[in-house]
C-alpha cells in the first residue's frame, strides 16, 4: 500500500540550502539534463502537414 508514503522519485536530486542561497534550482537543472538526454536517445519526429484549403470571405 502507499498509505502515508509518497511516491519514491525516479531520480534523486539533493536540494541544499547552499543552492537556495546561490539562487540555483538543482531539480530544474537535472530535469533539463534528463530531457536533453531523452531527446538525443529518441528524437521527436516532425509532422508534415498538408496545405490548408483556401478560405475566402463571402462577397
Short mmCIF file of N, CA and C in Angstrom, two decimals:
data_model
loop_
_atom_site.label_atom_id
_atom_site.label_comp_id
_atom_site.label_asym_id
_atom_site.label_seq_id
_atom_site.Cartn_x
_atom_site.Cartn_y
_atom_site.Cartn_z
N UNK A 1 0.84 -1.19 0.00
CA UNK A 1 0.00 0.00 0.00
C UNK A 1 0.88 1.24 0.00
N UNK A 2 0.32 2.34 -0.45
CA UNK A 2 1.04 3.61 -0.46
C UNK A 2 0.50 4.57 0.59
N UNK A 3 -0.21 4.04 1.55
CA UNK A 3 -0.77 4.90 2.58
C UNK A 3 0.35 5.51 3.42
N UNK A 4 0.26 6.81 3.68
CA UNK A 4 1.23 7.54 4.50
C UNK A 4 2.63 7.50 3.92
N UNK A 5 2.74 7.27 2.63
CA UNK A 5 4.05 7.27 1.98
C UNK A 5 3.87 7.81 0.57
N UNK A 6 4.67 8.81 0.23
CA UNK A 6 4.60 9.35 -1.12
C UNK A 6 5.27 8.42 -2.11
N UNK A 7 5.27 8.81 -3.34
CA UNK A 7 5.89 8.02 -4.39
C UNK A 7 7.39 8.30 -4.38
N UNK A 8 8.18 7.25 -4.44
CA UNK A 8 9.63 7.41 -4.49
C UNK A 8 10.02 8.03 -5.83
N UNK A 9 10.96 8.98 -5.82
CA UNK A 9 11.37 9.62 -7.08
C UNK A 9 12.17 8.66 -7.95
N UNK A 10 12.06 8.85 -9.26
CA UNK A 10 12.86 8.06 -10.20
C UNK A 10 14.33 8.47 -10.14
N UNK A 11 14.56 9.76 -9.93
CA UNK A 11 15.91 10.30 -9.87
C UNK A 11 16.03 11.12 -8.59
N UNK A 12 17.01 10.81 -7.78
CA UNK A 12 17.24 11.55 -6.53
C UNK A 12 18.03 12.82 -6.85
N UNK A 13 17.58 13.96 -6.34
CA UNK A 13 18.28 15.23 -6.51
C UNK A 13 18.39 15.88 -5.14
N UNK A 14 19.60 16.26 -4.78
CA UNK A 14 19.81 16.90 -3.48
C UNK A 14 19.59 18.40 -3.62
N UNK A 15 18.69 18.92 -2.84
CA UNK A 15 18.38 20.36 -2.83
C UNK A 15 18.90 20.91 -1.51
N UNK A 16 20.00 21.64 -1.57
CA UNK A 16 20.66 22.11 -0.35
C UNK A 16 20.36 23.58 -0.09
N UNK A 17 20.54 24.02 1.15
CA UNK A 17 20.38 25.45 1.45
C UNK A 17 21.39 26.30 0.67
N UNK A 18 22.57 25.75 0.39
CA UNK A 18 23.58 26.50 -0.37
C UNK A 18 23.09 26.78 -1.79
N UNK A 19 22.41 25.82 -2.40
CA UNK A 19 21.89 26.07 -3.75
C UNK A 19 20.79 27.12 -3.72
N UNK A 20 20.02 27.15 -2.63
CA UNK A 20 18.98 28.18 -2.49
C UNK A 20 19.61 29.56 -2.38
N UNK A 21 20.69 29.67 -1.59
CA UNK A 21 21.38 30.95 -1.40
C UNK A 21 21.98 31.42 -2.73
N UNK A 22 22.48 30.47 -3.53
CA UNK A 22 23.07 30.81 -4.83
C UNK A 22 22.01 31.02 -5.91
N UNK A 23 20.73 30.92 -5.53
CA UNK A 23 19.61 31.05 -6.46
C UNK A 23 19.69 30.00 -7.57
N UNK A 24 20.10 28.79 -7.20
CA UNK A 24 20.16 27.68 -8.14
C UNK A 24 18.98 26.75 -7.91
N UNK A 25 18.60 26.03 -8.93
CA UNK A 25 17.50 25.07 -8.83
C UNK A 25 17.99 23.73 -9.34
N UNK A 26 18.56 22.90 -8.45
CA UNK A 26 19.12 21.63 -8.91
C UNK A 26 18.09 20.69 -9.52
N UNK A 27 16.84 20.75 -9.06
CA UNK A 27 15.81 19.88 -9.63
C UNK A 27 15.50 20.28 -11.07
N UNK A 28 15.42 21.58 -11.32
CA UNK A 28 15.17 22.05 -12.68
C UNK A 28 16.35 21.71 -13.58
N UNK A 29 17.57 21.92 -13.08
CA UNK A 29 18.76 21.62 -13.87
C UNK A 29 18.81 20.13 -14.22
N UNK A 30 18.50 19.28 -13.27
CA UNK A 30 18.52 17.83 -13.52
C UNK A 30 17.41 17.43 -14.48
N UNK A 31 16.26 18.09 -14.39
CA UNK A 31 15.15 17.82 -15.30
C UNK A 31 15.54 18.15 -16.74
N UNK A 32 16.14 19.32 -16.93
CA UNK A 32 16.57 19.73 -18.27
C UNK A 32 17.62 18.76 -18.80
N UNK A 33 18.56 18.37 -17.95
CA UNK A 33 19.59 17.42 -18.34
C UNK A 33 18.97 16.09 -18.79
N UNK A 34 18.00 15.61 -18.04
CA UNK A 34 17.35 14.34 -18.37
C UNK A 34 16.54 14.45 -19.67
N UNK A 35 15.84 15.56 -19.85
CA UNK A 35 15.04 15.75 -21.07
C UNK A 35 15.94 15.82 -22.31
N UNK A 36 17.08 16.50 -22.20
CA UNK A 36 18.01 16.57 -23.33
C UNK A 36 18.56 15.18 -23.65
N UNK A 37 18.84 14.40 -22.62
CA UNK A 37 19.33 13.03 -22.83
C UNK A 37 18.26 12.19 -23.54
N UNK A 38 17.01 12.32 -23.09
CA UNK A 38 15.93 11.56 -23.71
C UNK A 38 15.69 11.98 -25.16
N UNK A 39 15.83 13.28 -25.44
CA UNK A 39 15.65 13.75 -26.82
C UNK A 39 16.75 13.22 -27.74
N UNK A 40 17.98 13.10 -27.21
CA UNK A 40 19.06 12.52 -28.02
C UNK A 40 18.80 11.04 -28.26
N UNK A 41 18.30 10.37 -27.23
CA UNK A 41 18.03 8.94 -27.32
C UNK A 41 16.88 8.63 -28.28
N UNK A 42 15.84 9.44 -28.22
CA UNK A 42 14.66 9.22 -29.06
C UNK A 42 14.17 10.58 -29.57
N UNK A 43 14.74 11.05 -30.68
CA UNK A 43 14.36 12.38 -31.19
C UNK A 43 12.88 12.44 -31.59
N UNK A 44 12.34 13.62 -31.50
CA UNK A 44 10.96 13.85 -31.89
C UNK A 44 10.91 13.98 -33.41
N UNK A 45 9.99 13.26 -34.02
CA UNK A 45 9.84 13.34 -35.47
C UNK A 45 8.90 14.49 -35.81
N UNK A 46 9.31 15.27 -36.81
CA UNK A 46 8.44 16.38 -37.19
C UNK A 46 7.25 15.86 -37.99
N UNK A 47 6.18 16.57 -37.88
CA UNK A 47 4.93 16.19 -38.54
C UNK A 47 4.80 17.00 -39.82
N UNK A 48 4.45 16.33 -40.91
CA UNK A 48 4.23 17.07 -42.15
C UNK A 48 2.73 17.33 -42.29
N UNK A 49 2.41 18.54 -42.62
CA UNK A 49 1.02 18.95 -42.77
C UNK A 49 0.71 19.18 -44.24
N UNK A 50 -0.50 18.84 -44.63
CA UNK A 50 -0.92 19.16 -45.99
C UNK A 50 -1.30 20.64 -46.03
N UNK A 51 -1.23 21.24 -47.20
CA UNK A 51 -1.59 22.67 -47.27
C UNK A 51 -3.04 22.90 -46.85
N UNK A 52 -3.26 24.00 -46.19
CA UNK A 52 -4.62 24.34 -45.75
C UNK A 52 -5.46 24.75 -46.95
N UNK A 53 -6.74 24.44 -46.93
CA UNK A 53 -7.60 24.90 -48.03
C UNK A 53 -7.73 26.42 -47.98
N UNK A 54 -7.88 27.01 -49.13
CA UNK A 54 -8.03 28.47 -49.19
C UNK A 54 -9.44 28.83 -48.79
N UNK A 55 -9.56 29.66 -47.82
CA UNK A 55 -10.89 30.08 -47.36
C UNK A 55 -11.07 31.55 -47.67
N UNK A 56 -12.06 31.82 -48.48
CA UNK A 56 -12.34 33.21 -48.86
C UNK A 56 -13.58 33.69 -48.14
N UNK A 57 -13.59 34.95 -47.83
CA UNK A 57 -14.77 35.54 -47.20
C UNK A 57 -15.87 35.69 -48.25
N UNK A 58 -17.13 35.49 -47.85
CA UNK A 58 -18.22 35.65 -48.82
C UNK A 58 -18.34 37.11 -49.26
N UNK A 59 -18.82 37.30 -50.48
CA UNK A 59 -19.00 38.67 -51.01
C UNK A 59 -20.12 39.39 -50.35
#
